[in-house]
Coordinates of C-alpha atoms in Angstrom, one line a residue:
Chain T
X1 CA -11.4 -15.9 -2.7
X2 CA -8.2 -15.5 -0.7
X3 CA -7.6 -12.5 1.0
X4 CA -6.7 -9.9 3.4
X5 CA -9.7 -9.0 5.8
X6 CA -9.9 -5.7 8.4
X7 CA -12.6 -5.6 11.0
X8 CA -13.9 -3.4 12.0
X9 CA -14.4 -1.1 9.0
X10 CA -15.0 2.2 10.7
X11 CA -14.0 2.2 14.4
X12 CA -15.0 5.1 16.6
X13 CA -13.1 5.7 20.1
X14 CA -12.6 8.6 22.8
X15 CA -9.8 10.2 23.4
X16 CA -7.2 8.1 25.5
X17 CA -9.6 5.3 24.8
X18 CA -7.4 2.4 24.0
X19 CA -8.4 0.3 20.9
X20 CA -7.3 -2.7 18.8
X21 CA -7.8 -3.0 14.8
X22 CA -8.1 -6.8 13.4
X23 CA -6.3 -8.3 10.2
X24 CA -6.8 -11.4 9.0
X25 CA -5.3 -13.2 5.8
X26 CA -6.2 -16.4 3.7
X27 CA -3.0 -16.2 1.7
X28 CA -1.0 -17.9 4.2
X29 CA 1.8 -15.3 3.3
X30 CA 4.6 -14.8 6.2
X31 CA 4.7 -10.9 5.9
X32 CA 2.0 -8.9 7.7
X33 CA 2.4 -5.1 7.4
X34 CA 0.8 -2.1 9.6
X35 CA 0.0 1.3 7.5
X36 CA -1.3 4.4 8.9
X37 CA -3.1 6.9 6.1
X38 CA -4.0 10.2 6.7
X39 CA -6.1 12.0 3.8
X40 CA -4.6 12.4 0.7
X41 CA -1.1 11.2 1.9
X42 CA 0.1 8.5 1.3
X43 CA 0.3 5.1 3.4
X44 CA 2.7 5.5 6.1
X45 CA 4.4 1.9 7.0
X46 CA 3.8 1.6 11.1
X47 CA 5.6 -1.8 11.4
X48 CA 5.6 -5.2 9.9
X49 CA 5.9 -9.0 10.9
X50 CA 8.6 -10.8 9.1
X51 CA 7.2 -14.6 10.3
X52 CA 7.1 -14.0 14.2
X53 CA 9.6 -11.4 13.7
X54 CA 8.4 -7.9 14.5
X55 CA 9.8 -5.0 12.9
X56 CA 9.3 -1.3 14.4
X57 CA 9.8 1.9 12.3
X58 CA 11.8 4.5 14.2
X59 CA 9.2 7.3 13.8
X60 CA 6.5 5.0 15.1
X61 CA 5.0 6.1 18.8
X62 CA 5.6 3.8 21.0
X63 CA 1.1 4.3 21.3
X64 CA 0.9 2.0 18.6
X65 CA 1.5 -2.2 19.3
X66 CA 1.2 -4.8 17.2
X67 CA 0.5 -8.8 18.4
X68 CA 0.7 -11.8 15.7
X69 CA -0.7 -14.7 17.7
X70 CA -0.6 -17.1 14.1
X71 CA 0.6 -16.5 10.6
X72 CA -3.1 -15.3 9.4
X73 CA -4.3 -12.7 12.2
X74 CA -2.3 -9.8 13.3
X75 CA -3.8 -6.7 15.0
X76 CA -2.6 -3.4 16.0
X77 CA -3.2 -1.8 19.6
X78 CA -3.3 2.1 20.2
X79 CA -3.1 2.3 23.8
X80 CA -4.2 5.9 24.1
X81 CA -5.4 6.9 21.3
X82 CA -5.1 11.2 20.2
X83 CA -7.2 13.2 17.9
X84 CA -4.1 13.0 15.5
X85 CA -4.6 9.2 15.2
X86 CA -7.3 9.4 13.8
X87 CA -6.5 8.0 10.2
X88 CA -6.7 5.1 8.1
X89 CA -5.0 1.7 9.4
X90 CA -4.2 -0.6 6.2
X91 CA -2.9 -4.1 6.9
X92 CA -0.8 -6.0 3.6
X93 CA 0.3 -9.4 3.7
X94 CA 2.6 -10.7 1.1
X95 CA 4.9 -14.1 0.5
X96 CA 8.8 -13.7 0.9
X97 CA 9.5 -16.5 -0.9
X98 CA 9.7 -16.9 -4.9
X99 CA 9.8 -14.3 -7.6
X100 CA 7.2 -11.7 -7.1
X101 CA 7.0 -10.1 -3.2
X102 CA 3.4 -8.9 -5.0
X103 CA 1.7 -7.4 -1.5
X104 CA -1.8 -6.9 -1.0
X105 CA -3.8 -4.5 1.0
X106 CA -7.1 -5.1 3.2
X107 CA -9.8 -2.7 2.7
X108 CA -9.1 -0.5 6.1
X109 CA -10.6 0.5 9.2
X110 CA -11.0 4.1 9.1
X111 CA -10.4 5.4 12.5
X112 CA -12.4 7.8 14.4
X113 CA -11.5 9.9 17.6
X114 CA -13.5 11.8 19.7
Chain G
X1 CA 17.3 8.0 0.0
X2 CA 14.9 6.8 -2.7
X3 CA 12.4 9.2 -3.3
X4 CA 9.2 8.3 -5.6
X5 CA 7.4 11.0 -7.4
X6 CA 4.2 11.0 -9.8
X7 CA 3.5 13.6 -12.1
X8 CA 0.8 14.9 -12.1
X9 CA -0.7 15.5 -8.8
X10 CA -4.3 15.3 -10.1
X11 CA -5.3 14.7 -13.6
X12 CA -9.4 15.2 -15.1
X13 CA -10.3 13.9 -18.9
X14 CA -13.3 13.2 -20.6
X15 CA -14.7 9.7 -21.2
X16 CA -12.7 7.7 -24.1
X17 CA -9.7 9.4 -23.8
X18 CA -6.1 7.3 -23.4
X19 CA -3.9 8.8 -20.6
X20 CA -0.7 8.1 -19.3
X21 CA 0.3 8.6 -15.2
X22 CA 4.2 9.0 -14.7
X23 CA 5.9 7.6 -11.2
X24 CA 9.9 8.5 -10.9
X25 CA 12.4 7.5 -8.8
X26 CA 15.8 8.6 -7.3
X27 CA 17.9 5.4 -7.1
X28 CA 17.5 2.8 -9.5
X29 CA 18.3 -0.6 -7.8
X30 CA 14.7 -1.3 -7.4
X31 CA 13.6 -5.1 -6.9
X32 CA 10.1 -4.6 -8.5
X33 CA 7.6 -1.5 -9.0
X34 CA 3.8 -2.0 -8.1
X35 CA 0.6 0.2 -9.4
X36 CA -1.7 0.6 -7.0
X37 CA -5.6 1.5 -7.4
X38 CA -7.3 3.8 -4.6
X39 CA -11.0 4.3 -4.5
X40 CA -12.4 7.1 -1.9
X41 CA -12.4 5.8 1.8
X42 CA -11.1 1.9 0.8
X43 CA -7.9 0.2 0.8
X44 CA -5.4 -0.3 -2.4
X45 CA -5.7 -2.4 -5.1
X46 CA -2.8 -4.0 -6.9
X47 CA -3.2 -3.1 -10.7
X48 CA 0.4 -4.4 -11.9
X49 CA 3.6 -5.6 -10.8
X50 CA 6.9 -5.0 -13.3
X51 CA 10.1 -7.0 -12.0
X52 CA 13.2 -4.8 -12.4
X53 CA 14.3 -7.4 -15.1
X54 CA 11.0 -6.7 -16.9
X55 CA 9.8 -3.6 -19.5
X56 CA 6.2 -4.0 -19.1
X57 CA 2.9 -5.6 -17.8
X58 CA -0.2 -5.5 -19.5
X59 CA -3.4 -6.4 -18.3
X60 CA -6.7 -5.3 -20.0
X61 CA -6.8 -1.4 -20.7
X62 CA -3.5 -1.0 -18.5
X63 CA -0.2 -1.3 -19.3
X64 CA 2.6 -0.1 -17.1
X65 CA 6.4 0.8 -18.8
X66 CA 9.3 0.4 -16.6
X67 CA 12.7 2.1 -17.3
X68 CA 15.0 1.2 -14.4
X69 CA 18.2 3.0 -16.1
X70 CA 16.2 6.3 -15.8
X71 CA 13.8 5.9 -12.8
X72 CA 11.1 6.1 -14.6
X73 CA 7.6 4.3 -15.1
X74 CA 4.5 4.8 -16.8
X75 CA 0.6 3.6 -16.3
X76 CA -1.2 3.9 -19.6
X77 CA -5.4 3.7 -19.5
X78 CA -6.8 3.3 -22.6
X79 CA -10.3 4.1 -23.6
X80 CA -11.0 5.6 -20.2
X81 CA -14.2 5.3 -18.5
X82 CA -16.2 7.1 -15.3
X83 CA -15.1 3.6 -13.1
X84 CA -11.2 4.4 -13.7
X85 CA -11.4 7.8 -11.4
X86 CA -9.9 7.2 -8.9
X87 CA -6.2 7.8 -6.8
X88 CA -3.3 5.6 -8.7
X89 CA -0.2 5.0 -6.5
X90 CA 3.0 3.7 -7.6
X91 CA 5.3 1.8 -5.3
X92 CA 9.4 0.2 -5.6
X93 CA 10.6 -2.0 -3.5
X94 CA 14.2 -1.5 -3.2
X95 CA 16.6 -4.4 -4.1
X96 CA 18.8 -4.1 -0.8
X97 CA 17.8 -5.0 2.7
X98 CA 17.0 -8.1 2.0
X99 CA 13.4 -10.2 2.0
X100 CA 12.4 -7.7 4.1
X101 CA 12.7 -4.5 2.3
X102 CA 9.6 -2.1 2.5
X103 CA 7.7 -0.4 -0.6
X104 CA 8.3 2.8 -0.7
X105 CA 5.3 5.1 -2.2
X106 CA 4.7 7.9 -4.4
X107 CA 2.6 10.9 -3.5
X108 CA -0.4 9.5 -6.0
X109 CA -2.4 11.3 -8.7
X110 CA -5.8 11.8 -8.1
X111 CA -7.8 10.8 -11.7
X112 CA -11.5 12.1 -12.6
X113 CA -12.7 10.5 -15.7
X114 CA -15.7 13.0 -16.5
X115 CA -18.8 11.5 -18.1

């Protein structure tokens, strides 16, 4: 089945320990979103790819990166990661062409920090 | 600014019983509204997609209503079971900014459908 694929699932780092989250899509859609969720919030958008274009939010640290080597992987870097990042990261893909825009969300990593 | 509220918070009902889960919003030039599905720990699930164009999707014991004029929209459940708890999310995507306008969230209702 197509779909939008996050590995690890549960990722534990130290504090100031930089780590990198993977997303990977078989939808071949152009849009590839970054979320951060914190417990019973709800998701917070980080940044997304529009094709190779990358698109910061204002309020995002400049802690968090993003890299889209190809249209179906993109992965997020935390360069020095604080106990407040811990969190859960959810990448979304969807198409920006046609009707719908219906977007689609991986399954998480859920971010540890010690 | 659009702003996306669902009412209420957090909802429990015994097994069997239909609901309905209400999302609003502040500004009404939405390009589409999204139902989202969120288990404990896991990512979201897309339940339905209504087009601003459109009144409602169905699909199985869900239906979602859409009424763009007053920034409103429903989820119904019928016949609700034990699976169906979980945290329901509704999402617009706004219909300025181009292809690459963001959803913007509600702040969810948490659903416990007791046995």
């Amino acid at each position: 089945d197509a779909m939008v694929i996050q590995n690890p699932r549960y990722q534990v780092t130290q504090f100031g320990k930089p780590v990198t989250l993977s997303c990977s899509q078989t939808l071949n859609h152009n849009v590839m979103y970054w979320y951060q969720q914190k417990s019973s919030q709800a998701p917070k958008l980080l940044f997304h790819y529009y094709d190779k274009d990358f698109n910061n939010e204002a309020d995002t640290p400049d802690n968090f990166q993003s890299r889209r080597p190809n249209t179906s992987f993109c992965f997020l870097d935390i360069r020095s990661p604080g106990l407040g990042d811990a969190a859960m990261y959810l990448c979304a893909t969807r198409r920006s062409t046609g009707q719908a825009y219906e977007q689609y969300f991986g399954p998480g990593t859920r971010l540890t920090v010690t | 600014k659009q702003e996306v509220t669902q009412i209420p918070a957090a909802l429990s009902v015994p097994e069997g019983e239909n609901l309905v889960l209400n999302c609003s919003f502040t500004d009404s030039a939405i390009y589409n509204l999204q139902w989202f599905r969120q288990d404990p720990g896991k990512g979201l699930t897309s339940l339905l997609l209504i087009q601003s164009s459109q009144r409602e999707q169905t699909s199985g014991r869900l239906n979602a209503s859409l009424d763009k004029s007053s920034g409103r929209s429903t989820l119904y459940i019928a016949a609700s079971q034990p699976g169906d708890s979980a945290t329901y999310l509704c999402a617009v995507r706004m219909n300025y900014g181009g292809a690459t306008n963001k959803l913007i969230f509600g702040t969810g209702t948490l659903l416990a459908v007791q046995p």
